[in-house]
């Protein structure tokens, strides 16, 4: 509830540009704000989803925001800025967990040592409002900025395709991207469950789709 109205979803360039402008607006408002509670709300940035996109966005925010504050907003101390990454499981980067556990552990240690970034494990974003993020365990995070990097549904056109699909609605494929039972239909990315060497489906990301192609 409230996600469509009160969060940024980075599926297109326009969404990324809108978020950038919003971030600068939050710094501008915080630079003038003297009420402590509202100041903390303006300088708290919530990222929902600890997959590739979520971890990357959170990492970019923790660099962009303090650096911009130091250069242009003299009334904001970098230590006031907080980026909160909400992770639904006990580990970030689930796409790499089975294949590269060492890399996941390195990333977790790096985030844990970051003074501007906090990871909340085992919780999901349950609702979003104009001034807070509500988590599945009842935690309320006062914020004016929520970035949603949670999973997306497949494109609606697949509903009309009479081909085998997995539990997430993606077309089942072989390692070459052929849709199951077909030699003249290929799939990949968000739409295809293309198996990796260990049998698990490739993440719905462009780099895997390009590799298969």
XYZ file of C-alpha atoms in Angstrom:
213
model
C 0.000 0.000 0.000
C 1.218 3.466 -0.932
C 4.202 2.233 -2.906
C 3.015 3.584 -6.254
C 2.253 7.015 -4.801
C 5.130 7.484 -2.377
C 8.213 5.719 -3.732
C 10.635 5.963 -6.624
C 10.952 2.942 -8.938
C 13.992 3.062 -11.194
C 12.714 1.208 -14.250
C 13.383 4.049 -16.691
C 15.775 6.968 -17.081
C 12.993 9.398 -16.212
C 12.644 7.705 -12.819
C 16.373 8.049 -12.137
C 16.298 11.740 -13.066
C 13.244 12.334 -10.875
C 14.995 10.682 -7.925
C 18.139 12.759 -8.409
C 16.125 15.987 -8.413
C 14.209 14.820 -5.343
C 17.441 14.041 -3.459
C 18.765 17.537 -4.088
C 15.432 18.991 -2.959
C 15.681 17.035 0.313
C 19.140 18.466 0.945
C 17.937 21.974 0.126
C 15.023 21.670 2.559
C 17.160 20.109 5.286
C 19.714 22.892 4.932
C 17.010 25.361 6.042
C 15.081 23.127 8.469
C 15.616 23.719 12.193
C 13.049 21.292 13.665
C 15.123 18.210 14.653
C 12.441 15.609 13.875
C 11.698 16.936 10.404
C 15.395 17.424 9.706
C 16.051 13.731 10.492
C 13.105 12.774 8.283
C 14.472 14.777 5.350
C 17.944 13.274 5.745
C 16.828 9.635 6.055
C 16.696 7.695 2.780
C 15.122 4.229 2.624
C 15.952 1.662 -0.070
C 13.668 -1.391 -0.179
C 15.223 -4.541 -1.611
C 18.790 -5.815 -1.124
C 19.231 -7.339 -4.583
C 21.708 -6.050 -7.181
C 19.733 -2.871 -7.769
C 19.044 -2.158 -4.109
C 22.635 -2.606 -2.959
C 23.927 -0.514 -5.856
C 21.437 2.288 -5.224
C 22.158 2.320 -1.486
C 25.898 2.457 -2.170
C 25.490 5.313 -4.635
C 23.297 7.282 -2.224
C 25.769 6.993 0.648
C 28.447 8.495 -1.612
C 26.368 11.085 -3.459
C 24.509 12.570 -0.491
C 27.372 13.232 1.979
C 29.644 14.462 -0.831
C 26.978 16.855 -2.124
C 26.261 18.094 1.402
C 29.943 18.834 2.024
C 30.267 20.791 -1.207
C 27.030 22.773 -1.363
C 25.064 22.675 1.909
C 27.099 24.135 4.746
C 24.362 23.685 7.374
C 24.243 19.894 6.913
C 26.788 17.691 8.630
C 27.518 14.530 6.610
C 26.989 12.485 9.786
C 23.332 13.560 9.808
C 22.667 11.647 6.577
C 21.365 8.101 6.926
C 20.685 5.513 4.206
C 18.624 2.502 5.330
C 18.649 -0.669 3.215
C 15.717 -2.996 3.931
C 16.562 -6.654 3.270
C 13.830 -9.311 3.409
C 16.268 -12.189 4.083
C 19.305 -12.718 6.329
C 21.737 -11.941 3.488
C 22.017 -9.284 0.803
C 22.538 -10.125 -2.883
C 20.523 -13.364 -3.014
C 21.464 -13.779 -6.694
C 25.093 -14.417 -5.637
C 24.520 -16.313 -2.398
C 24.974 -19.842 -3.784
C 27.610 -19.055 -6.417
C 29.826 -16.456 -4.731
C 29.257 -16.537 -0.945
C 32.634 -14.923 -0.298
C 31.680 -11.898 -2.393
C 28.376 -11.568 -0.508
C 30.215 -11.686 2.824
C 32.669 -9.035 1.626
C 29.808 -6.780 0.561
C 28.057 -7.259 3.910
C 31.218 -6.378 5.851
C 31.722 -3.294 3.700
C 28.176 -2.085 4.321
C 28.401 -2.866 8.048
C 31.478 -0.642 8.351
C 29.795 2.287 6.574
C 28.723 5.028 9.023
C 26.123 6.410 6.606
C 24.432 3.111 5.761
C 22.407 0.676 7.862
C 21.065 -2.696 6.698
C 17.887 -4.026 8.321
C 17.771 -7.794 7.770
C 14.725 -10.051 7.856
C 12.215 -7.299 7.193
C 10.135 -6.141 4.244
C 8.586 -2.842 3.277
C 4.922 -3.292 4.242
C 3.573 0.162 3.352
C 4.703 3.612 2.276
C 3.307 7.038 3.135
C 4.388 10.565 2.384
C 6.359 10.779 5.628
C 7.333 7.256 6.699
C 8.176 3.701 5.668
C 6.334 0.952 7.540
C 8.173 -2.368 7.781
C 6.770 -5.877 8.184
C 7.818 -6.085 11.862
C 5.991 -2.857 12.720
C 9.049 -0.611 12.585
C 8.252 2.888 11.353
C 11.032 4.866 9.692
C 10.350 8.601 9.359
C 11.476 9.573 5.859
C 10.574 11.626 2.825
C 12.402 9.310 0.435
C 11.648 5.658 -0.367
C 13.332 3.929 -3.304
C 11.741 0.632 -4.290
C 14.127 -1.962 -5.726
C 11.884 -4.908 -4.916
C 10.980 -7.567 -7.450
C 8.921 -6.673 -10.490
C 6.191 -8.712 -12.159
C 6.712 -9.956 -15.712
C 5.299 -8.036 -18.647
C 1.546 -8.638 -19.154
C 2.002 -9.946 -22.714
C 3.281 -13.243 -21.279
C -0.195 -13.922 -19.881
C -1.423 -14.496 -23.429
C 1.463 -16.797 -24.420
C 0.643 -20.502 -24.225
C 4.094 -21.699 -23.166
C 5.465 -23.316 -20.013
C 6.134 -20.824 -17.203
C 7.810 -21.003 -13.821
C 6.326 -19.961 -10.480
C 7.177 -16.307 -11.183
C 5.496 -16.259 -14.590
C 8.711 -16.350 -16.620
C 9.013 -18.623 -19.637
C 10.892 -21.846 -18.898
C 13.922 -22.119 -21.203
C 17.013 -24.183 -21.883
C 20.569 -22.902 -21.430
C 20.502 -21.327 -24.907
C 17.378 -19.299 -24.193
C 14.995 -21.471 -26.231
C 11.506 -21.487 -24.729
C 10.691 -25.012 -23.515
C 9.764 -27.273 -26.424
C 10.432 -24.596 -29.054
C 13.320 -24.046 -31.439
C 12.150 -20.751 -32.911
C 11.236 -18.828 -29.738
C 13.849 -17.353 -27.398
C 13.468 -15.671 -24.035
C 15.641 -13.966 -21.421
C 15.935 -11.164 -18.890
C 12.716 -10.372 -17.034
C 10.730 -12.791 -19.201
C 12.853 -15.937 -19.212
C 13.855 -18.532 -16.615
C 17.162 -19.473 -18.260
C 19.116 -22.064 -16.219
C 22.651 -21.407 -15.005
C 25.236 -24.231 -14.847
C 24.082 -25.115 -11.316
C 20.474 -25.416 -12.489
C 19.151 -22.289 -10.795
C 17.509 -19.680 -13.054
C 19.575 -16.691 -14.105
C 18.592 -13.423 -12.393
C 16.212 -11.232 -14.428
C 18.948 -8.779 -15.363
C 20.168 -7.385 -18.664
C 23.719 -8.741 -18.337
C 22.428 -12.337 -18.268
C 20.009 -11.681 -21.133
C 22.860 -10.256 -23.240
C 25.082 -13.232 -22.424
C 22.398 -15.710 -23.479
C 21.708 -13.715 -26.623
